[in-house]
Short mmCIF file of C-alpha atoms and ligand atoms in Angstrom, two decimals:
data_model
loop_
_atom_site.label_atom_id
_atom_site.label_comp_id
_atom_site.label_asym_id
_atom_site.label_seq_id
_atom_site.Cartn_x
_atom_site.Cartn_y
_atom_site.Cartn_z
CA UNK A 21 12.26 0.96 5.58
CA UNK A 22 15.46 -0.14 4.66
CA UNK A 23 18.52 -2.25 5.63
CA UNK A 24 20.68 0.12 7.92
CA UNK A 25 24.07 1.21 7.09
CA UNK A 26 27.28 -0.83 7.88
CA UNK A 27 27.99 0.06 11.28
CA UNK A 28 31.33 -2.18 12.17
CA UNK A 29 34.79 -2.46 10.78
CA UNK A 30 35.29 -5.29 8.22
CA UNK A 31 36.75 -8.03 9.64
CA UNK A 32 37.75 -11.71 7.61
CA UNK A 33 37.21 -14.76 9.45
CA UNK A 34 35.76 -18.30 8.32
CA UNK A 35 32.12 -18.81 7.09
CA UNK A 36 30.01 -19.68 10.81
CA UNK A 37 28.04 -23.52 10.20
CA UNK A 38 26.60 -22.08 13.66
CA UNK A 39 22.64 -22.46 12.65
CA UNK A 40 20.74 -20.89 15.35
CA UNK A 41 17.05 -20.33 14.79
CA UNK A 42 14.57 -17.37 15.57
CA UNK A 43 17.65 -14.97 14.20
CA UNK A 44 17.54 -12.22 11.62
CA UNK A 45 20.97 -11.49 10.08
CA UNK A 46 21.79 -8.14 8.10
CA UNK A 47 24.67 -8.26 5.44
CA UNK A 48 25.57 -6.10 2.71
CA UNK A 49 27.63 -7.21 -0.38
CA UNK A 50 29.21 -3.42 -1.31
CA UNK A 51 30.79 -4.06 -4.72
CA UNK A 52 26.91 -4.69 -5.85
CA UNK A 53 25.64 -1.77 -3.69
CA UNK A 54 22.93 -4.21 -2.14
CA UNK A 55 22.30 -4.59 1.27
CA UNK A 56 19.39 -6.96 2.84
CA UNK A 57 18.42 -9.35 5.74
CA UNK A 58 18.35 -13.49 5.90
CA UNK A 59 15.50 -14.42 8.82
CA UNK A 60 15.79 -18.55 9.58
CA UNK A 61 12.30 -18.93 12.24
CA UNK A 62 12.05 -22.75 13.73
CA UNK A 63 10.70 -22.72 17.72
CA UNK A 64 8.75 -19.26 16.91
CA UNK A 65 6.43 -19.64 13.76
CA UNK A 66 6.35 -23.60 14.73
CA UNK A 67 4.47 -22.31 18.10
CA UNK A 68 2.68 -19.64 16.23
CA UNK A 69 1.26 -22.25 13.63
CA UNK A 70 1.00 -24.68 16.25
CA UNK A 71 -1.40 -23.13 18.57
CA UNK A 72 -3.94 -22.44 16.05
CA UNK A 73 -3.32 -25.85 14.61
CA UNK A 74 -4.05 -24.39 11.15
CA UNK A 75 -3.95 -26.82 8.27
CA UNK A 76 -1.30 -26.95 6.04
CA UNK A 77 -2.13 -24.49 3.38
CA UNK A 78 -3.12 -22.15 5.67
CA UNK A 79 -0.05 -22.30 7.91
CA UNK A 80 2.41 -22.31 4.94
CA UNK A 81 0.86 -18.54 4.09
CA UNK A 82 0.69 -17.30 7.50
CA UNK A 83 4.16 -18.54 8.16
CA UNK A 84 5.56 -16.86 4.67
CA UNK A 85 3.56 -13.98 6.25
CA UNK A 86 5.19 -13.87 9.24
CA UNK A 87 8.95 -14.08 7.66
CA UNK A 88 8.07 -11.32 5.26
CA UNK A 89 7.13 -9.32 8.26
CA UNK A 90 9.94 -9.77 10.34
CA UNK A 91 12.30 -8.64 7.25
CA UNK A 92 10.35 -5.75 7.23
CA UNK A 93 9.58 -4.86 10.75
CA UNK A 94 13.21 -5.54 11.54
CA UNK A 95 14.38 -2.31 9.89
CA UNK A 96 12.60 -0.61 12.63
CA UNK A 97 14.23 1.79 14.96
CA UNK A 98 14.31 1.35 18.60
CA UNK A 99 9.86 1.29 19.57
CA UNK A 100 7.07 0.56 17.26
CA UNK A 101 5.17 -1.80 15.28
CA UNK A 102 5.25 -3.22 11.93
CA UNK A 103 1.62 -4.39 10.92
CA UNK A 104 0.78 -6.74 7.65
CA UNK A 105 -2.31 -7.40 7.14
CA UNK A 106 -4.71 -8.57 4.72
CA UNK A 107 -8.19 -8.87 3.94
CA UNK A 108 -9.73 -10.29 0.65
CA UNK A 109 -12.46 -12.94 -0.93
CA UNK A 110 -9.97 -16.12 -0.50
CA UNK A 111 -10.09 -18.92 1.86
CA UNK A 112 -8.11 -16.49 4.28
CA UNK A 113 -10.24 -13.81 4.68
CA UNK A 114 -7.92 -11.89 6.92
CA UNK A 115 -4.34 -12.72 8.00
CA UNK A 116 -2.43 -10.08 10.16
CA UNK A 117 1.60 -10.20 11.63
CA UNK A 118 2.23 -7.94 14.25
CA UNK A 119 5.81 -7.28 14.46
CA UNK A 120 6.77 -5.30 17.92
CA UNK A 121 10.17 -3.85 17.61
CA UNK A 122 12.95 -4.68 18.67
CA UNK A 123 11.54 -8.55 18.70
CA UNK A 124 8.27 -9.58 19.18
CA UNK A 125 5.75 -11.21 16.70
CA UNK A 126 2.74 -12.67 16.68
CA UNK A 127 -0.01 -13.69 14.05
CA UNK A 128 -2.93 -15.14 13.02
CA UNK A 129 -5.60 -15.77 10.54
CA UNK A 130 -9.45 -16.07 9.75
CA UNK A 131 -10.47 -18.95 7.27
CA UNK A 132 -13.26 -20.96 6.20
CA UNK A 133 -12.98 -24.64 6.78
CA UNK A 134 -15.15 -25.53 4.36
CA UNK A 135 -13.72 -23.40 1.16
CA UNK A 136 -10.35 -26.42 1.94
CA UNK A 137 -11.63 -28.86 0.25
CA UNK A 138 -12.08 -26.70 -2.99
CA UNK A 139 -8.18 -24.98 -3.04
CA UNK A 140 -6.24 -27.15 -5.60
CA UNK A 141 -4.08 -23.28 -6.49
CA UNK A 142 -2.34 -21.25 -3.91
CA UNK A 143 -3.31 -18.28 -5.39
CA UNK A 144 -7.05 -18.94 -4.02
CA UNK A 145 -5.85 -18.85 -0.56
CA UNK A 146 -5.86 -15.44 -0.52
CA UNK A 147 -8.00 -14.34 -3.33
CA UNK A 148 -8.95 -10.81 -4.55
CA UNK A 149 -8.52 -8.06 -1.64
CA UNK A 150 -5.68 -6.07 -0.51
CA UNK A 151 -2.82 -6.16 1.37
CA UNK A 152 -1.56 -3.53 4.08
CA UNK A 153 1.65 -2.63 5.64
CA UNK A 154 1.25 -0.08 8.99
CA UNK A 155 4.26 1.31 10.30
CA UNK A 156 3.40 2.71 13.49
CA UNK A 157 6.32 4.24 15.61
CA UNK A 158 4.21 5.67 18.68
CA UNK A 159 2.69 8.83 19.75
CA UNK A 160 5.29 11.26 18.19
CA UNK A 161 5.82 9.68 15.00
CA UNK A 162 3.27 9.62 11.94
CA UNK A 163 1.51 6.62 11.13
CA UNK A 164 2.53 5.28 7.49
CA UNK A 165 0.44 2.82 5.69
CA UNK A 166 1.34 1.32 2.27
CA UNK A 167 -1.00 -1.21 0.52
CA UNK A 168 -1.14 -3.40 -2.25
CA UNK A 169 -3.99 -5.21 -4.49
CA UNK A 170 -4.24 -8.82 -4.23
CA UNK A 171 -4.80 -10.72 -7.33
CA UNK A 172 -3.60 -13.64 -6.64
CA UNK A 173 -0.12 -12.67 -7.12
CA UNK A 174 1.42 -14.36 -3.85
CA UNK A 175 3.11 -12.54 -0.72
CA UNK A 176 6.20 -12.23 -2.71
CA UNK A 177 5.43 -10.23 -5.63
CA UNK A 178 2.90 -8.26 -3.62
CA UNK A 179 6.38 -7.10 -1.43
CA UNK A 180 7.76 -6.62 -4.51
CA UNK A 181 4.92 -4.02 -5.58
CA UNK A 182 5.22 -2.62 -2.32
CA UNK A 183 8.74 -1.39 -2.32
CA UNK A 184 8.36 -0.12 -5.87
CA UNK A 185 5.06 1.76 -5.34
CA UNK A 186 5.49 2.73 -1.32
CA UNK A 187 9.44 2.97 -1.14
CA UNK A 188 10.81 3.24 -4.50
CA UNK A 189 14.05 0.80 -3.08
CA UNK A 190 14.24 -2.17 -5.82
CA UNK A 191 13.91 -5.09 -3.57
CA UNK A 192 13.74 -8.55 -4.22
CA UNK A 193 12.11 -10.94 -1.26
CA UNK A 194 12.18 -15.21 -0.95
CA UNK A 195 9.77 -16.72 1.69
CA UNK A 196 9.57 -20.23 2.24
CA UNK A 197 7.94 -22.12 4.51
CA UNK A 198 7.90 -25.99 5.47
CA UNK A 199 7.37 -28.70 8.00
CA UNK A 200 10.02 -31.18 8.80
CA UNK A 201 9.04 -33.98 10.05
CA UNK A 202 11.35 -36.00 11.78
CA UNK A 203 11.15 -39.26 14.47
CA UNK A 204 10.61 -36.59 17.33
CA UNK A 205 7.44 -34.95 15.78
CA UNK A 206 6.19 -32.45 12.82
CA UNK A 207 7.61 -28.71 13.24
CA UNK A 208 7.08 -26.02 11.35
CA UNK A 209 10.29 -23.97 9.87
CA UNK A 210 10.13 -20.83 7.82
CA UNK A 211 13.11 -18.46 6.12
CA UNK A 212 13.54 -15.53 3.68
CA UNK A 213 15.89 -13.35 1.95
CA UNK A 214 15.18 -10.16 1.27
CA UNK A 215 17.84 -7.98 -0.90
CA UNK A 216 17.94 -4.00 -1.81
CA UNK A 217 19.78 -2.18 -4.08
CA UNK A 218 21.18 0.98 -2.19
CA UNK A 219 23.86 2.83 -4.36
CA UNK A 220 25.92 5.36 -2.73
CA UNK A 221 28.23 6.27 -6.19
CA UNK A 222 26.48 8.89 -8.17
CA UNK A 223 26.50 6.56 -11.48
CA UNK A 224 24.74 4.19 -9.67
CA UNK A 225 21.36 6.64 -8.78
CA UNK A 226 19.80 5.95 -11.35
CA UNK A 227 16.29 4.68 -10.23
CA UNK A 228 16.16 1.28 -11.52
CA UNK A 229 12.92 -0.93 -11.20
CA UNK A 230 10.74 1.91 -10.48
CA UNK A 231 7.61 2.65 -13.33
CA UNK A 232 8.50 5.82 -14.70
CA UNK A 233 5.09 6.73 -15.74
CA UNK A 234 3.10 7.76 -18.81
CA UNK A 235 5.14 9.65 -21.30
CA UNK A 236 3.53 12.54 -22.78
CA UNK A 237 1.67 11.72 -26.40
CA UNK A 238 3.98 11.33 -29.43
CA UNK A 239 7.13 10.07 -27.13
CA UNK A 240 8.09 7.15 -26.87
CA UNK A 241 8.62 5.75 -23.43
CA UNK A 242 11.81 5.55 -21.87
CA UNK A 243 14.19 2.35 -22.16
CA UNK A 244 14.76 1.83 -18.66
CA UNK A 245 18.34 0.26 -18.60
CA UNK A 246 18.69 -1.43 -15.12
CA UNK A 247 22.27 -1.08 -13.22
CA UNK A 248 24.08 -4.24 -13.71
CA UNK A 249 25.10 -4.44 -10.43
CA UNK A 250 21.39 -4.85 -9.28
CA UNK A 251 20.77 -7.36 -12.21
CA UNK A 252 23.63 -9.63 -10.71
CA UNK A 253 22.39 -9.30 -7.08
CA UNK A 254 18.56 -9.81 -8.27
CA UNK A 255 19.72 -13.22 -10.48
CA UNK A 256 21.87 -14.57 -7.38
CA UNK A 257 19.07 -14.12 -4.80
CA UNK A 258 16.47 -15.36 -7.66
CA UNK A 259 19.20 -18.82 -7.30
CA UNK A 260 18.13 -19.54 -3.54
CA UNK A 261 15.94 -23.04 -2.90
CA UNK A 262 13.36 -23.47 -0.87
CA UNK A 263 14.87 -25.91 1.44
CA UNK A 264 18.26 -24.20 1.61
CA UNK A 265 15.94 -21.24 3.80
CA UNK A 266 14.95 -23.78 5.87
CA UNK A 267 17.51 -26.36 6.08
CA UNK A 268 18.23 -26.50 9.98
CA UNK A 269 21.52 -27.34 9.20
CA UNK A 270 22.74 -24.57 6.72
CA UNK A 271 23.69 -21.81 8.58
CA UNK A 272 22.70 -18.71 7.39
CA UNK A 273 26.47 -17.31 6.85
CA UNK A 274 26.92 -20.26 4.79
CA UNK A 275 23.43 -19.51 2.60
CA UNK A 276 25.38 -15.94 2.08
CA UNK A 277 28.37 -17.14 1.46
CA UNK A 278 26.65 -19.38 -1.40
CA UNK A 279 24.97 -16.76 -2.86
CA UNK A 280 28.00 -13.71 -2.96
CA UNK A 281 30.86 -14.78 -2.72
CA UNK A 282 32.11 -14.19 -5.43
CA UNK A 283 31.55 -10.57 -4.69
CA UNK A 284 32.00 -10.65 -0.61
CA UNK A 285 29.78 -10.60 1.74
CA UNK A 286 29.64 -8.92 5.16
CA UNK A 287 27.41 -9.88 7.88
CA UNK A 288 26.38 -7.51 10.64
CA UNK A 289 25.21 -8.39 14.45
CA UNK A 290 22.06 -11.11 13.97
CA UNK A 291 19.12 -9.86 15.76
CA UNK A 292 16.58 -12.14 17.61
CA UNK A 293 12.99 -12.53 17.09
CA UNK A 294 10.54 -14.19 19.50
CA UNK A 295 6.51 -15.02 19.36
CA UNK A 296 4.94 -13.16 22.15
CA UNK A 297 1.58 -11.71 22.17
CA UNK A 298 1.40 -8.37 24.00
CA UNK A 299 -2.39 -8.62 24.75
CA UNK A 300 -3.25 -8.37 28.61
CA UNK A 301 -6.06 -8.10 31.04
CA UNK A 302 -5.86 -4.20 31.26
CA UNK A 303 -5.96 -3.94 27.83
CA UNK A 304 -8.55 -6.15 27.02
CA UNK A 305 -10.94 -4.16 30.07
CA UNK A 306 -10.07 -1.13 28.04
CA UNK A 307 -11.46 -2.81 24.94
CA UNK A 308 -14.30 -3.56 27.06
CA UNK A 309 -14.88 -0.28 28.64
CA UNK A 310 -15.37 0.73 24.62
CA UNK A 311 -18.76 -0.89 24.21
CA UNK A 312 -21.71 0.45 25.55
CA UNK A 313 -23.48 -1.49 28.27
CA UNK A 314 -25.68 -3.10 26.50
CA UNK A 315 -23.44 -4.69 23.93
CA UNK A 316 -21.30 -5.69 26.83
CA UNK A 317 -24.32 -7.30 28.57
CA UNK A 318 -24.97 -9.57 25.12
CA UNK A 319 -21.21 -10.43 25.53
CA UNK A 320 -22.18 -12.51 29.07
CA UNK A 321 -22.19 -16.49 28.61
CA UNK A 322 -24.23 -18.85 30.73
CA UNK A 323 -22.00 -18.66 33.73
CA UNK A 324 -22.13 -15.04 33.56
CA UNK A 325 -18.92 -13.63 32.64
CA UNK A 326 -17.73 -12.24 30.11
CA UNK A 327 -14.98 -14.58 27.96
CA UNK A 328 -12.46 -13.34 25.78
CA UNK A 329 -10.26 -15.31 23.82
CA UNK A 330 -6.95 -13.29 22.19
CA UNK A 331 -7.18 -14.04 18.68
CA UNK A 332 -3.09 -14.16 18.10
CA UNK A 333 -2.36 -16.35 20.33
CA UNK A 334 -5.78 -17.95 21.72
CA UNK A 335 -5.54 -16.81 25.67
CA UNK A 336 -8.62 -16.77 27.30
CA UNK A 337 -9.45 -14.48 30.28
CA UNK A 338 -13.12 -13.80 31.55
CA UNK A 339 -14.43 -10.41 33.15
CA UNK A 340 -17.05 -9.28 35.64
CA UNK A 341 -19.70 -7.61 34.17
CA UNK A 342 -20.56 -5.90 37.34
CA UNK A 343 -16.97 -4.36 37.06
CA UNK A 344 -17.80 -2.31 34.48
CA UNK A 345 -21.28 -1.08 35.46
CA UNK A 346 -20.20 0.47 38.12
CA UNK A 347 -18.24 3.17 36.76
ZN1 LIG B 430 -2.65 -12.69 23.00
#
């Protein structure tokens, strides 16, 4: 799961103060041997949060949730699905981004209302649990999970632990997530970096950032000496502000530019994302057809359907009952 390859020609031209939002954009800075991904979300997480009117806390984590997700799922190829997910003892019991590839996301969450009042630390938003990634690239490809304990070390470091466990790619990830309120109304806004160090020069293989295990008894454990190039790239993304990822006026060539240019930066064709929830009546009837009769028949409300609301993105459809008994 990482950035792909350069594709294009290097071309100079002036830094672009164009600032669309919903856009992922892949650069690579090649003197540091990093490559990585800047996502800027405004009209997409705001209607994500929005719908589900979650409060505050719990929007802020499902929208850093979401932008850690699409820098992930965003290194997919062509179909499939990138899946987070978590599920632990916090306030948010369960939080899950779906991530359909090339451009489609949707999320949501599962709290308890009446743990809010009690949360005066981030960390016990989430709690003790786990955290899972899913790659899923359809019928011919293999399933791939990776997943992480949750100890209340925030969605950041827990990507960090990913990549070093699941990918071995040092990576370095910044979510941020914020609502702007202005005289037309509250909106939500969310952005993140996410930098890896790639090498392609032999002298620069060297596994950096990666646990090299127990040494045997009586040695000492290696010194691991980390590649300078990846402890410049790590410091200048560590340099990044909140509100500069999700300033809706600081484009995010110019956030690059900020960050490398000293070293150069090139930026590749910016990719789109959208919130749209894939659920739909046929699949939902083949959910249905799943349980046996007689759970469907406790499923039947007072007017005698069946109701089913979509969890990601709260659409409500209701079923015959009859429709299904008579198969
Ligand atoms: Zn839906």
């Amino acid at each position: 799961m990482s950035t792909p390859p350069p594709s294009q020609g290097s071309l100079s031209r002036p830094v672009s103060d164009h600032s669309p939002d919903d856009v992922v954009l892949p650069f690579s800075v090649e003197p540091l041997d990093v490559r990585g991904r800047v996502v800027r979300l405004g009209p997409s997480v705001d209607h994500i949060l929005g719908q589900h009117k979650y409060p505050p806390p719990v929007a802020r984590l499902v929208g850093e949730a979401a932008v850690l997700t699409v820098l992930l799922g965003t290194s997919l190829k062509m179909e499939g699905r990138f899946q987070l997910q978590t599920r632990s003892d916090g306030l948010i019991g369960m939080l899950v981004v779906d991530f359909d590839a090339p451009d489609r996301l949707r999320a949501f969450a599962r709290y308890d209302p009446e743990r809010l009042a009690e949360i005066d630390a981030e960390t016990e938003l989430l709690g003790k649990g786990h955290l899972a990634f899913t790659i899923d690239q359809g019928n011919e490809m293999s399933r791939y999970q990776g997943v992480v304990a949750l100890e209340g070390q925030g969605l950041e470091e827990a990507a960090h632990q990913y990549f070093r466990q699941s990918e071995q790619i040092p990576t370095r990830v910044r979510l941020a997530v914020a609502e702007s309120v202005t005289g037309a109304g509250a909106n939500w806004r969310a952005g993140g970096l996410m930098v890896q160090f790639l090498p392609t020069s032999p002298d620069r293989q060297r596994q950096v950032d990666l646990d090299p295990g127990n040494p045997p008894p009586g040695v000492a454990a290696p010194v691991q000496e980390e590649d300078d190039a990846w402890t410049e790239a790590k410091l200048l993304a560590s340099t990044i502000e909140d509100h500069e990822l999700v300033d809706p006026m600081l484009s995010s060539e110019r956030l690059l530019y900020r960050l490398f240019h000293e070293r150069g930066v090139k930026v590749f064709e910016p990719q789109g994302v959208r919130d749209s929830c894939r659920c739909s009546r046929e699949g939902i009837t083949n959910m249905l057809k799943g349980f046996s009769p007689q759970e469907r028949r406790d499923m039947i409300g007072d007017n005698g359907k069946i109701g089913v609301t979509c969890e990601f993105c709260s659409a409500f459809r209701e079923f015959d009952p009859q429709d299904f008994d008579e198969e």
